[in-house]
Amino acid sequence: MAGTTTAGADGAAKRQAARPATMAQALNRAMRDAMTEDPDVHVMGEDVGALGGVFRVTDGLTEEFGEQRCTDTPLAEAGILGAAVGMAMYGLRPVVEMQFDAFAYPSFEQLASHVAKMRNRTRGRLPMPITIRVPYGGGIGGVEHHSDSSEAYYMATPGLHVVTPATVGDAYGLLRAAIASDDPVVFMEPKRLYWGKAEWNPDAPEQVPGIGEAVVRRRGTSATLITYGPSVPVCMEAAEAAREDGLDLEVVDLRSLVPFDEATVVESVRRTGRAVVVHESQGFAGPGGEIAARVGERCFHYLEAPVLRVAGFDIPYPPPMLEKHHLPGVDRVLDAVARLQWESDWVEGGR
Amino acid sequence: MAGTTTAGADGAAKRQAARPATMAQALNRAMRDAMTEDPDVHVMGEDVGALGGVFRVTDGLTEEFGEQRCTDTPLAEAGILGAAVGMAMYGLRPVVEMQFDAFAYPSFEQLASHVAKMRNRTRGRLPMPITIRVPYGGGIGGVEHHSDSSEAYYMATPGLHVVTPATVGDAYGLLRAAIASDDPVVFMEPKRLYWGKAEWNPDAPEQVPGIGEAVVRRRGTSATLITYGPSVPVCMEAAEAAREDGLDLEVVDLRSLVPFDEATVVESVRRTGRAVVVHESQGFAGPGGEIAARVGERCFHYLEAPVLRVAGFDIPYPPPMLEKHHLPGVDRVLDAVARLQWESDWVEGGR
Amino acid sequence: MPDSRTPADTPAEKNEEVLTMTVLEQPGAYRLSPPPAWRPRADPAPLLPDAEPYRLLGTEADLEKTPGRDTLLRLHRELVRGRRYNEQATALTRQGRLAVYPSSTGQEACEVAAALALEEQDWLFPSYRDTLAAVARGLDPVEVLTLLRGDWHHGWDPKAARVAPLSTPLATQLPHAVGLAHAARLKGDDVVALAMVGDGGTSEGDFHEALNFAAVWNAPVVFLVQNNGFAISVPLAKQTAAPTLAHKGVGYGMPGRLVDGNDAVAVHSVLGEAVERARSGGGPTLVEAVTYRMEAHTNADDATRYRTAGEVDTWRDHDPVLLLERELRRRGVLDDATAEDVAKGAEEMAAGIRERMNADPELRPMDLFAEVYAEKTAQLREQAAQLQAELDAEAEGNV
Amino acid sequence: MPDSRTPADTPAEKNEEVLTMTVLEQPGAYRLSPPPAWRPRADPAPLLPDAEPYRLLGTEADLEKTPGRDTLLRLHRELVRGRRYNEQATALTRQGRLAVYPSSTGQEACEVAAALALEEQDWLFPSYRDTLAAVARGLDPVEVLTLLRGDWHHGWDPKAARVAPLSTPLATQLPHAVGLAHAARLKGDDVVALAMVGDGGTSEGDFHEALNFAAVWNAPVVFLVQNNGFAISVPLAKQTAAPTLAHKGVGYGMPGRLVDGNDAVAVHSVLGEAVERARSGGGPTLVEAVTYRMEAHTNADDATRYRTAGEVDTWRDHDPVLLLERELRRRGVLDDATAEDVAKGAEEMAAGIRERMNADPELRPMDLFAEVYAEKTAQLREQAAQLQAELDAEAEGNV
Ligand SMILES: Cc1ncc(C[n+]2csc(CCOP(=O)(O)OP(=O)(O)O)c2C)c(N)n1
Ligand SMILES: Cc1ncc(C[n+]2csc(CCOP(=O)(O)OP(=O)(O)O)c2C)c(N)n1
Ligand SMILES: [Mg+2]
Ligand SMILES: [Mg+2]
């Protein structure tokens, strides 16, 4: 997917070296570059114009490309996504911003019954090159309906790609790939990583693997942490901490939930023999179910211990003052790692 | 849950013996009896009145209870479910019919953001005793959008119960229990079992276990088939067929997907040492993911083979003339059973 | 039709202008210290529908001048063919050749007029009820019936035909029409979208959102509501309490037009005007065509459960084919020879459909995986291989 | 307000009657052989809003007769307290005592009038913007602010207070109001529901579906749209092209009323009339109150990105508190002593809020599992045990 990480049309005069950039800035740059390169790319959503989005991810796009390229729509998510379907039918590449995870739900019928199915029902004649950006997850002190992790819904809908970056570089590269994709991509942006910074060169963004490829963020031999999005930094921290216990954990960042990179995951777990799936979404019928089931099936003879899951509780997302009790943190990850039957002392009843 | 299977207010004169009844008739009778016993039970939906619903499940209810107790609503699913929320807030017990699985999607926001969360956010002060009847699944020759299996969406939404009958007796008993429940129940009715008949006495319906209890439909020792709804008859047939191969399969009918009866499932698999999860919904991120992951974790040391899944393909539901290729049938179940490493000949790459 | 309804009299100005309006142009003044003068954002009067459904048949309008003899005869021919098409499709259902058929018998005037109102480059957005509109637009009936036959979900090339797939989830096609029309305008193309929906569909949120987007974006869209009296079994009175469905237009800032949906000439005229208005930058129009569904909802429905034969009979006198034929004969536009010729053509069309639909369709099971994505995922490759193996085994007679 | 708008003049008859209308009462007649005479289902004329926002302040209306001195003074007191409440809540945000606060500064007339228009047994359905309406209805401000403080999602007993939880997903509370009002009517109870929504919220499908259900069911509901000019950054002109939002009413068969939302007496009067109309079986009303959001959307918003200070300034002269106070003084209804007394009361209320909100709320982590279901599932029992163990370990200083 070489074309997806080019730096846009800026002249050499404006070129810069790497400098600290946030994920929000990288996402913004990805849209800017895509819009510059392809006049068919249109950004639309609530408050994406003058305001630049409530997270400022579309900052400056209307100023640069005009109101017809980055458009404040009426406040109606089904209407937004439905209109995007029509625009895609006419050859545009809409990039839709849903303001918060739970506010994508009104568009669920358009998503499940049209966006996901249009290519298939028309035997490929009406592909849906739509990117649906969904800020997701908690940890930002949001009140109810502002912190849902809705990726399980999208994963369970054949026809959609589901992608989620965990790093600044991936944010840029994966969003470019999503916009360039001829298939609909639900692009899940971990809210609490929006302001995380990394060294990054907007004029020569690093090449990153494309949609459908997981990445081993940290090599290890003792056990594999399988994770994505907002839980990647948690797992990296847990892996650091586990070194004190003499454990060398591998961390796999899935990057795409659909397509699912089974090869990378299975290779890792067969090598380490142990796995913990970590995510923020509720555990029951959450993404980890599919992942653990698949690992269990494909790595059966290599497993030294059951595949464990560390996830959000099976509850509606808590109010801000209690969210820390819900979010899977380093301690819970380490607890799960400790239960991976290092000495065949399997404890019944843990999660 | 004793009160949920009483026979209604009919006098002895009208009492009858068991006779062949369809699942549709049992569901109809469940609503009739619930409405007779409790004036707060209201049935509502599209065409539930004079027409008796497109599957005739509400046949005669308007005639018997009047238009205010069984109400043809305007054609707007979010409005129906949203109005039901308000009615429940005032103490009614709405029973909502969604006409087909995919036509419940417009109400997704009301379901996920209100129905599922209202009790929790109000600390129990506004429970939501709403039953949402969703005819689901395929095998009836329906054109697109008429055969979805949407249960994964509801399972992934904490706060909802998800229940699905596979027998005439369960249809009555579980629907009575759903209507009697103070929590919202998504009641998934397997369309292609609507017209399946069994001996059943409407005036003395059999007592069945309540919501949250699985049932072992067939005892066996070789392996456990874990299934629900439309796939229960398929698994029963597969179990019969497997006897030819000398295999004695156990069949667990989950009946409730939420709450999930882990105890029954785990007990069974620990006993047989092998398990196949069977459902019609797409495999990837489908209900079987959670089930297989949970069994894998809780039965790890008892498993002789990986937990396998037999499911619908990861595709939009096919057109009527091709659906037979999609639906998990007896042969696919037997194929999976054959791959349960009876002689340690694990085959890579099968599903 | 009042003259005030000309395309020049647009409810919303061009988009650019609308966007520069500020909140100060809203109402809210306190008389004692007036803020900038209040005015409504559009004049409501021209957006309101006529007091009665607009008609041309049975009036003294000079139809030979407008729409003219050719159009009258074309409408007649298509109506007769349309009726025959509906009968043929219904018959195919009885023979098990179609999984289901939602007939538009009684609604042919709307179906045909919708197709004829559009130019070559325009787009039609039909619902499941509107296969006839697609056929009248020139599509191959066998391709059009694919969804209802059941060998695939959809049968024609939407881009080549500029007819969107039949939409089953109610009203969901309306925002698509808005988005497409908007996109075409952004690209500078002269394209109008005409989207069809039923009276029941107007209750859905997507109807509301689509009309609002269309008005705010001033998109070249015509919304045609066929009010055929029922949403399956539910009569209009349980669907809405509005004076007419056309009265919804003003709430979006677009004109609402009310027309006798069984008067083919009137529907054609109203739609034609709305299409012209859209084409010339005047924005969207909502048209309510009052008609009646003569058959059951589909062959699977039992209409006797919710309406009387007498009610249906009353509408037989208002049959759109009858009305037009009677009028054209009265005016001397249609003679026996032409009528016979038309009938013969319709018979031939029906025979062609019958013959081709009686052949078994070619089934392509492997297509189940072909276009889920542009490229199959690893999981889909596995699953496709599994099905292929099953099919191979079956072909070898192993199963 | 024209006299034709009396409750007797209802748009939809009683439900029972509506449901017996048949499709033959629809339009669609062919003049040459007339079907049963066509008539619209309701007379549209009385459903249309006034040409300008209705006002009472600054007019010669005899306010001391209606609404009367007591109500005028009550409105004034609540407006002053409301303003003070808004200021206090905003200040608490700056001090980190609230997670977020969507202020209703500038909209106090709507908030207060909504609360005062209802009887004891009636229900209020507020959005996140409408904490003041809940407070003006008599709820404890600290309970009302629970959601925005963040210790729990909701803070009062909705049944005891007859105030539904603050609704964050836009317009979703409207069908709830319809369902509740409908249920109460079915039970024979005298209950009216008043539901509040913003101008942006009117674009959502749920708005449409709720209004349609209300009209078809003839439910006793009043929909109050506070058109405060913006949906976060999006101005009204990008939200709708309608002449006014009140023009949406006719499309559902309910009256649409347009009122100056900064004229507390006018809003109170229009809402009072709509509530009475609903109570007496006249069905729902849509009220658009034209007002202005003086603060940013919430403390997290930067309003300078999308509007000028000048625009905001223009509205300062139309401040609802100022308007009412000026008028009451002009009319001699309000004297210095009363005004001072009112101000003092407001200060005391603010001090009370400050003090209680400065105390740390009692956090109850185990409540995360308490009311997900009536009874915990096995999975939730496991998870609760896990959290309890973690909390215990923490309490013992083990973590
Ligand atoms: C979202 C959605 N809900 C429900 C249905 C099921 N359904 C199919 S047709 C129909 C009635 C539609 O009535 P109307 O809009 O008046 O169109 P008509 O069939 O009369 O042409 C219903 C309820 C559907 N297709 N989509
Ligand atoms: C369904 C939904 N979509 C988006 C949002 C995010 N959001 C919160 S407030 C708001 C603007 C609402 O504007 P308006 O309805 O005019 O109410 P106001 O804030 O002006 O009172 C938006 C877009 C939401 N809360 N719910
Ligand atoms: Mg209809
Ligand atoms: Mg607003």
JSON list of N, CA, C and O in Angstrom, two decimals, chain B residues 40 67 76 78-79 83 86-87 90 110 114 119-121 123 159-160 183 298, chain D residues 19 152 154 159 166 172 176 179-180 187 189 206 209 367 371 373-374 379 382:
[
{"chain": "B", "resi": 40, "resn": "ASP", "atom": "N", "xyz": [-51.13, -4.47, 32.43]},
{"chain": "B", "resi": 40, "resn": "ASP", "atom": "CA", "xyz": [-50.04, -3.58, 32.04]},
{"chain": "B", "resi": 40, "resn": "ASP", "atom": "C", "xyz": [-49.25, -4.09, 30.83]},
{"chain": "B", "resi": 40, "resn": "ASP", "atom": "O", "xyz": [-48.39, -3.39, 30.29]},
{"chain": "B", "resi": 67, "resn": "GLU", "atom": "N", "xyz": [-57.57, -2.25, 20.51]},
{"chain": "B", "resi": 67, "resn": "GLU", "atom": "CA", "xyz": [-56.46, -1.60, 19.82]},
{"chain": "B", "resi": 67, "resn": "GLU", "atom": "C", "xyz": [-55.48, -0.93, 20.76]},
{"chain": "B", "resi": 67, "resn": "GLU", "atom": "O", "xyz": [-54.36, -0.62, 20.37]},
{"chain": "B", "resi": 76, "resn": "ALA", "atom": "N", "xyz": [-41.97, 3.03, 12.26]},
{"chain": "B", "resi": 76, "resn": "ALA", "atom": "CA", "xyz": [-40.75, 3.72, 12.69]},
{"chain": "B", "resi": 76, "resn": "ALA", "atom": "C", "xyz": [-40.23, 3.00, 13.93]},
{"chain": "B", "resi": 76, "resn": "ALA", "atom": "O", "xyz": [-40.75, 3.18, 15.02]},
{"chain": "B", "resi": 78, "resn": "ALA", "atom": "N", "xyz": [-37.41, 3.13, 15.74]},
{"chain": "B", "resi": 78, "resn": "ALA", "atom": "CA", "xyz": [-36.87, 3.89, 16.86]},
{"chain": "B", "resi": 78, "resn": "ALA", "atom": "C", "xyz": [-38.02, 4.51, 17.64]},
{"chain": "B", "resi": 78, "resn": "ALA", "atom": "O", "xyz": [-38.00, 4.55, 18.87]},
{"chain": "B", "resi": 79, "resn": "GLY", "atom": "N", "xyz": [-39.01, 4.97, 16.93]},
{"chain": "B", "resi": 79, "resn": "GLY", "atom": "CA", "xyz": [-40.19, 5.54, 17.59]},
{"chain": "B", "resi": 79, "resn": "GLY", "atom": "C", "xyz": [-40.92, 4.49, 18.41]},
{"chain": "B", "resi": 79, "resn": "GLY", "atom": "O", "xyz": [-41.36, 4.76, 19.53]},
{"chain": "B", "resi": 83, "resn": "ALA", "atom": "N", "xyz": [-40.97, 4.89, 22.30]},
{"chain": "B", "resi": 83, "resn": "ALA", "atom": "CA", "xyz": [-42.26, 5.03, 22.98]},
{"chain": "B", "resi": 83, "resn": "ALA", "atom": "C", "xyz": [-42.42, 3.95, 24.04]},
{"chain": "B", "resi": 83, "resn": "ALA", "atom": "O", "xyz": [-42.94, 4.20, 25.14]},
{"chain": "B", "resi": 86, "resn": "GLY", "atom": "N", "xyz": [-40.80, 4.98, 27.19]},
{"chain": "B", "resi": 86, "resn": "GLY", "atom": "CA", "xyz": [-41.65, 5.89, 27.97]},
{"chain": "B", "resi": 86, "resn": "GLY", "atom": "C", "xyz": [-42.79, 5.16, 28.65]},
{"chain": "B", "resi": 86, "resn": "GLY", "atom": "O", "xyz": [-43.14, 5.45, 29.80]},
{"chain": "B", "resi": 87, "resn": "MET", "atom": "N", "xyz": [-43.37, 4.21, 27.96]},
{"chain": "B", "resi": 87, "resn": "MET", "atom": "CA", "xyz": [-44.46, 3.43, 28.54]},
{"chain": "B", "resi": 87, "resn": "MET", "atom": "C", "xyz": [-43.96, 2.63, 29.74]},
{"chain": "B", "resi": 87, "resn": "MET", "atom": "O", "xyz": [-44.63, 2.54, 30.77]},
{"chain": "B", "resi": 90, "resn": "TYR", "atom": "N", "xyz": [-43.61, 4.50, 32.81]},
{"chain": "B", "resi": 90, "resn": "TYR", "atom": "CA", "xyz": [-44.87, 4.75, 33.51]},
{"chain": "B", "resi": 90, "resn": "TYR", "atom": "C", "xyz": [-45.47, 3.46, 34.07]},
{"chain": "B", "resi": 90, "resn": "TYR", "atom": "O", "xyz": [-46.60, 3.44, 34.53]},
{"chain": "B", "resi": 110, "resn": "GLN", "atom": "N", "xyz": [-31.86, 3.61, 20.51]},
{"chain": "B", "resi": 110, "resn": "GLN", "atom": "CA", "xyz": [-32.77, 3.51, 21.65]},
{"chain": "B", "resi": 110, "resn": "GLN", "atom": "C", "xyz": [-32.43, 2.26, 22.47]},
{"chain": "B", "resi": 110, "resn": "GLN", "atom": "O", "xyz": [-32.46, 2.28, 23.70]},
{"chain": "B", "resi": 114, "resn": "HIS", "atom": "N", "xyz": [-30.49, 3.55, 25.71]},
{"chain": "B", "resi": 114, "resn": "HIS", "atom": "CA", "xyz": [-31.54, 3.73, 26.72]},
{"chain": "B", "resi": 114, "resn": "HIS", "atom": "C", "xyz": [-32.05, 2.43, 27.31]},
{"chain": "B", "resi": 114, "resn": "HIS", "atom": "O", "xyz": [-31.96, 2.22, 28.51]},
{"chain": "B", "resi": 119, "resn": "ARG", "atom": "N", "xyz": [-31.92, 1.23, 33.68]},
{"chain": "B", "resi": 119, "resn": "ARG", "atom": "CA", "xyz": [-31.90, 0.75, 35.06]},
{"chain": "B", "resi": 119, "resn": "ARG", "atom": "C", "xyz": [-30.61, 1.15, 35.74]},
{"chain": "B", "resi": 119, "resn": "ARG", "atom": "O", "xyz": [-30.61, 1.69, 36.86]},
{"chain": "B", "resi": 120, "resn": "ASN", "atom": "N", "xyz": [-29.51, 0.92, 35.07]},
{"chain": "B", "resi": 120, "resn": "ASN", "atom": "CA", "xyz": [-28.20, 1.18, 35.65]},
{"chain": "B", "resi": 120, "resn": "ASN", "atom": "C", "xyz": [-28.00, 2.66, 35.97]},
{"chain": "B", "resi": 120, "resn": "ASN", "atom": "O", "xyz": [-27.60, 3.03, 37.06]},
{"chain": "B", "resi": 121, "resn": "ARG", "atom": "N", "xyz": [-28.33, 3.51, 35.00]},
{"chain": "B", "resi": 121, "resn": "ARG", "atom": "CA", "xyz": [-28.03, 4.93, 35.22]},
{"chain": "B", "resi": 121, "resn": "ARG", "atom": "C", "xyz": [-28.91, 5.53, 36.31]},
{"chain": "B", "resi": 121, "resn": "ARG", "atom": "O", "xyz": [-28.50, 6.48, 36.97]},
{"chain": "B", "resi": 123, "resn": "ARG", "atom": "N", "xyz": [-29.88, 3.95, 38.97]},
{"chain": "B", "resi": 123, "resn": "ARG", "atom": "CA", "xyz": [-29.71, 3.12, 40.17]},
{"chain": "B", "resi": 123, "resn": "ARG", "atom": "C", "xyz": [-30.95, 2.31, 40.48]},
{"chain": "B", "resi": 123, "resn": "ARG", "atom": "O", "xyz": [-31.40, 2.23, 41.62]},
{"chain": "B", "resi": 159, "resn": "GLY", "atom": "N", "xyz": [-26.66, -5.08, 29.84]},
{"chain": "B", "resi": 159, "resn": "GLY", "atom": "CA", "xyz": [-27.94, -4.53, 30.28]},
{"chain": "B", "resi": 159, "resn": "GLY", "atom": "C", "xyz": [-29.12, -5.22, 29.61]},
{"chain": "B", "resi": 159, "resn": "GLY", "atom": "O", "xyz": [-30.25, -5.09, 30.07]},
{"chain": "B", "resi": 160, "resn": "LEU", "atom": "N", "xyz": [-28.84, -5.94, 28.52]},
{"chain": "B", "resi": 160, "resn": "LEU", "atom": "CA", "xyz": [-29.91, -6.67, 27.84]},
{"chain": "B", "resi": 160, "resn": "LEU", "atom": "C", "xyz": [-29.83, -8.16, 28.20]},
{"chain": "B", "resi": 160, "resn": "LEU", "atom": "O", "xyz": [-28.74, -8.70, 28.35]},
{"chain": "B", "resi": 183, "resn": "ASP", "atom": "N", "xyz": [-36.31, -6.83, 33.54]},
{"chain": "B", "resi": 183, "resn": "ASP", "atom": "CA", "xyz": [-35.23, -6.35, 32.69]},
{"chain": "B", "resi": 183, "resn": "ASP", "atom": "C", "xyz": [-35.62, -6.48, 31.22]},
{"chain": "B", "resi": 183, "resn": "ASP", "atom": "O", "xyz": [-36.45, -7.30, 30.87]},
{"chain": "B", "resi": 298, "resn": "ARG", "atom": "N", "xyz": [-12.28, -22.16, 30.57]},
{"chain": "B", "resi": 298, "resn": "ARG", "atom": "CA", "xyz": [-12.76, -22.85, 31.77]},
{"chain": "B", "resi": 298, "resn": "ARG", "atom": "C", "xyz": [-12.62, -24.37, 31.72]},
{"chain": "B", "resi": 298, "resn": "ARG", "atom": "O", "xyz": [-12.79, -25.04, 32.72]},
{"chain": "D", "resi": 19, "resn": "LEU", "atom": "N", "xyz": [-58.98, 6.28, 14.04]},
{"chain": "D", "resi": 19, "resn": "LEU", "atom": "CA", "xyz": [-58.70, 4.93, 13.58]},
{"chain": "D", "resi": 19, "resn": "LEU", "atom": "C", "xyz": [-59.83, 4.36, 12.73]},
{"chain": "D", "resi": 19, "resn": "LEU", "atom": "O", "xyz": [-59.63, 3.39, 12.03]},
{"chain": "D", "resi": 152, "resn": "TRP", "atom": "N", "xyz": [-22.07, 9.77, 39.44]},
{"chain": "D", "resi": 152, "resn": "TRP", "atom": "CA", "xyz": [-22.95, 8.77, 38.86]},
{"chain": "D", "resi": 152, "resn": "TRP", "atom": "C", "xyz": [-23.61, 9.38, 37.63]},
{"chain": "D", "resi": 152, "resn": "TRP", "atom": "O", "xyz": [-23.40, 10.56, 37.33]},
{"chain": "D", "resi": 154, "resn": "HIS", "atom": "N", "xyz": [-26.76, 9.83, 37.08]},
{"chain": "D", "resi": 154, "resn": "HIS", "atom": "CA", "xyz": [-28.06, 10.45, 37.29]},
{"chain": "D", "resi": 154, "resn": "HIS", "atom": "C", "xyz": [-28.30, 10.57, 38.79]},
{"chain": "D", "resi": 154, "resn": "HIS", "atom": "O", "xyz": [-27.87, 9.69, 39.53]},
{"chain": "D", "resi": 159, "resn": "LYS", "atom": "N", "xyz": [-39.26, 9.00, 39.19]},
{"chain": "D", "resi": 159, "resn": "LYS", "atom": "CA", "xyz": [-40.69, 8.81, 39.41]},
{"chain": "D", "resi": 159, "resn": "LYS", "atom": "C", "xyz": [-41.22, 9.76, 40.46]},
{"chain": "D", "resi": 159, "resn": "LYS", "atom": "O", "xyz": [-42.32, 10.33, 40.33]},
{"chain": "D", "resi": 166, "resn": "LEU", "atom": "N", "xyz": [-31.61, 13.44, 32.48]},
{"chain": "D", "resi": 166, "resn": "LEU", "atom": "CA", "xyz": [-31.08, 14.32, 31.43]},
{"chain": "D", "resi": 166, "resn": "LEU", "atom": "C", "xyz": [-30.70, 13.44, 30.24]},
{"chain": "D", "resi": 166, "resn": "LEU", "atom": "O", "xyz": [-30.01, 12.43, 30.41]},
{"chain": "D", "resi": 172, "resn": "THR", "atom": "N", "xyz": [-33.50, 11.68, 21.63]},
{"chain": "D", "resi": 172, "resn": "THR", "atom": "CA", "xyz": [-33.97, 10.35, 22.03]},
{"chain": "D", "resi": 172, "resn": "THR", "atom": "C", "xyz": [-34.99, 10.42, 23.16]},
{"chain": "D", "resi": 172, "resn": "THR", "atom": "O", "xyz": [-35.75, 9.48, 23.36]},
{"chain": "D", "resi": 176, "resn": "HIS", "atom": "N", "xyz": [-39.66, 8.97, 24.37]},
{"chain": "D", "resi": 176, "resn": "HIS", "atom": "CA", "xyz": [-39.94, 8.56, 25.75]},
{"chain": "D", "resi": 176, "resn": "HIS", "atom": "C", "xyz": [-41.12, 9.39, 26.29]},
{"chain": "D", "resi": 176, "resn": "HIS", "atom": "O", "xyz": [-42.03, 8.85, 26.92]},
{"chain": "D", "resi": 179, "resn": "GLY", "atom": "N", "xyz": [-44.32, 8.13, 24.79]},
{"chain": "D", "resi": 179, "resn": "GLY", "atom": "CA", "xyz": [-44.74, 6.85, 25.37]},
{"chain": "D", "resi": 179, "resn": "GLY", "atom": "C", "xyz": [-45.29, 7.02, 26.77]},
{"chain": "D", "resi": 179, "resn": "GLY", "atom": "O", "xyz": [-46.32, 6.43, 27.12]},
{"chain": "D", "resi": 180, "resn": "LEU", "atom": "N", "xyz": [-44.62, 7.84, 27.56]},
{"chain": "D", "resi": 180, "resn": "LEU", "atom": "CA", "xyz": [-45.09, 8.03, 28.93]},
{"chain": "D", "resi": 180, "resn": "LEU", "atom": "C", "xyz": [-46.45, 8.73, 28.95]},
{"chain": "D", "resi": 180, "resn": "LEU", "atom": "O", "xyz": [-47.38, 8.31, 29.65]},
{"chain": "D", "resi": 187, "resn": "LYS", "atom": "N", "xyz": [-53.99, 4.81, 31.17]},
{"chain": "D", "resi": 187, "resn": "LYS", "atom": "CA", "xyz": [-54.34, 4.46, 32.54]},
{"chain": "D", "resi": 187, "resn": "LYS", "atom": "C", "xyz": [-55.37, 5.43, 33.11]},
{"chain": "D", "resi": 187, "resn": "LYS", "atom": "O", "xyz": [-55.76, 5.31, 34.28]},
{"chain": "D", "resi": 189, "resn": "ASP", "atom": "N", "xyz": [-54.93, 8.59, 33.72]},
{"chain": "D", "resi": 189, "resn": "ASP", "atom": "CA", "xyz": [-54.33, 9.61, 34.59]},
{"chain": "D", "resi": 189, "resn": "ASP", "atom": "C", "xyz": [-54.22, 10.95, 33.87]},
{"chain": "D", "resi": 189, "resn": "ASP", "atom": "O", "xyz": [-54.03, 11.01, 32.67]},
{"chain": "D", "resi": 206, "resn": "ASP", "atom": "N", "xyz": [-35.24, 10.72, 15.47]},
{"chain": "D", "resi": 206, "resn": "ASP", "atom": "CA", "xyz": [-36.09, 10.52, 16.64]},
{"chain": "D", "resi": 206, "resn": "ASP", "atom": "C", "xyz": [-37.05, 11.68, 16.88]},
{"chain": "D", "resi": 206, "resn": "ASP", "atom": "O", "xyz": [-38.14, 11.48, 17.43]},
{"chain": "D", "resi": 209, "resn": "GLU", "atom": "N", "xyz": [-39.93, 10.93, 14.47]},
{"chain": "D", "resi": 209, "resn": "GLU", "atom": "CA", "xyz": [-40.74, 9.77, 14.84]},
{"chain": "D", "resi": 209, "resn": "GLU", "atom": "C", "xyz": [-41.57, 10.08, 16.08]},
{"chain": "D", "resi": 209, "resn": "GLU", "atom": "O", "xyz": [-42.73, 9.68, 16.19]},
{"chain": "D", "resi": 367, "resn": "ASP", "atom": "N", "xyz": [-21.23, -0.03, 43.04]},
{"chain": "D", "resi": 367, "resn": "ASP", "atom": "CA", "xyz": [-22.48, 0.24, 42.33]},
{"chain": "D", "resi": 367, "resn": "ASP", "atom": "C", "xyz": [-22.36, -0.01, 40.83]},
{"chain": "D", "resi": 367, "resn": "ASP", "atom": "O", "xyz": [-23.37, -0.09, 40.13]},
{"chain": "D", "resi": 371, "resn": "GLU", "atom": "N", "xyz": [-26.88, -2.45, 39.49]},
{"chain": "D", "resi": 371, "resn": "GLU", "atom": "CA", "xyz": [-28.17, -2.32, 38.80]},
{"chain": "D", "resi": 371, "resn": "GLU", "atom": "C", "xyz": [-28.04, -2.49, 37.29]},
{"chain": "D", "resi": 371, "resn": "GLU", "atom": "O", "xyz": [-28.79, -1.89, 36.53]},
{"chain": "D", "resi": 373, "resn": "TYR", "atom": "N", "xyz": [-28.55, -5.36, 35.98]},
{"chain": "D", "resi": 373, "resn": "TYR", "atom": "CA", "xyz": [-29.79, -6.15, 35.89]},
{"chain": "D", "resi": 373, "resn": "TYR", "atom": "C", "xyz": [-30.45, -6.17, 37.27]},
{"chain": "D", "resi": 373, "resn": "TYR", "atom": "O", "xyz": [-29.80, -5.84, 38.27]},
{"chain": "D", "resi": 374, "resn": "ALA", "atom": "N", "xyz": [-31.70, -6.61, 37.30]},
{"chain": "D", "resi": 374, "resn": "ALA", "atom": "CA", "xyz": [-32.38, -6.76, 38.59]},
{"chain": "D", "resi": 374, "resn": "ALA", "atom": "C", "xyz": [-31.58, -7.71, 39.48]},
{"chain": "D", "resi": 374, "resn": "ALA", "atom": "O", "xyz": [-31.50, -7.53, 40.70]},
{"chain": "D", "resi": 379, "resn": "GLN", "atom": "N", "xyz": [-21.56, -13.97, 35.66]},
{"chain": "D", "resi": 379, "resn": "GLN", "atom": "CA", "xyz": [-20.37, -13.25, 35.20]},
{"chain": "D", "resi": 379, "resn": "GLN", "atom": "C", "xyz": [-20.17, -11.97, 36.02]},
{"chain": "D", "resi": 379, "resn": "GLN", "atom": "O", "xyz": [-19.06, -11.64, 36.42]},
{"chain": "D", "resi": 382, "resn": "GLU", "atom": "N", "xyz": [-18.83, -12.64, 39.47]},
{"chain": "D", "resi": 382, "resn": "GLU", "atom": "CA", "xyz": [-17.38, -12.86, 39.40]},
{"chain": "D", "resi": 382, "resn": "GLU", "atom": "C", "xyz": [-16.62, -11.55, 39.31]},
{"chain": "D", "resi": 382, "resn": "GLU", "atom": "O", "xyz": [-15.63, -11.32, 40.00]}
]
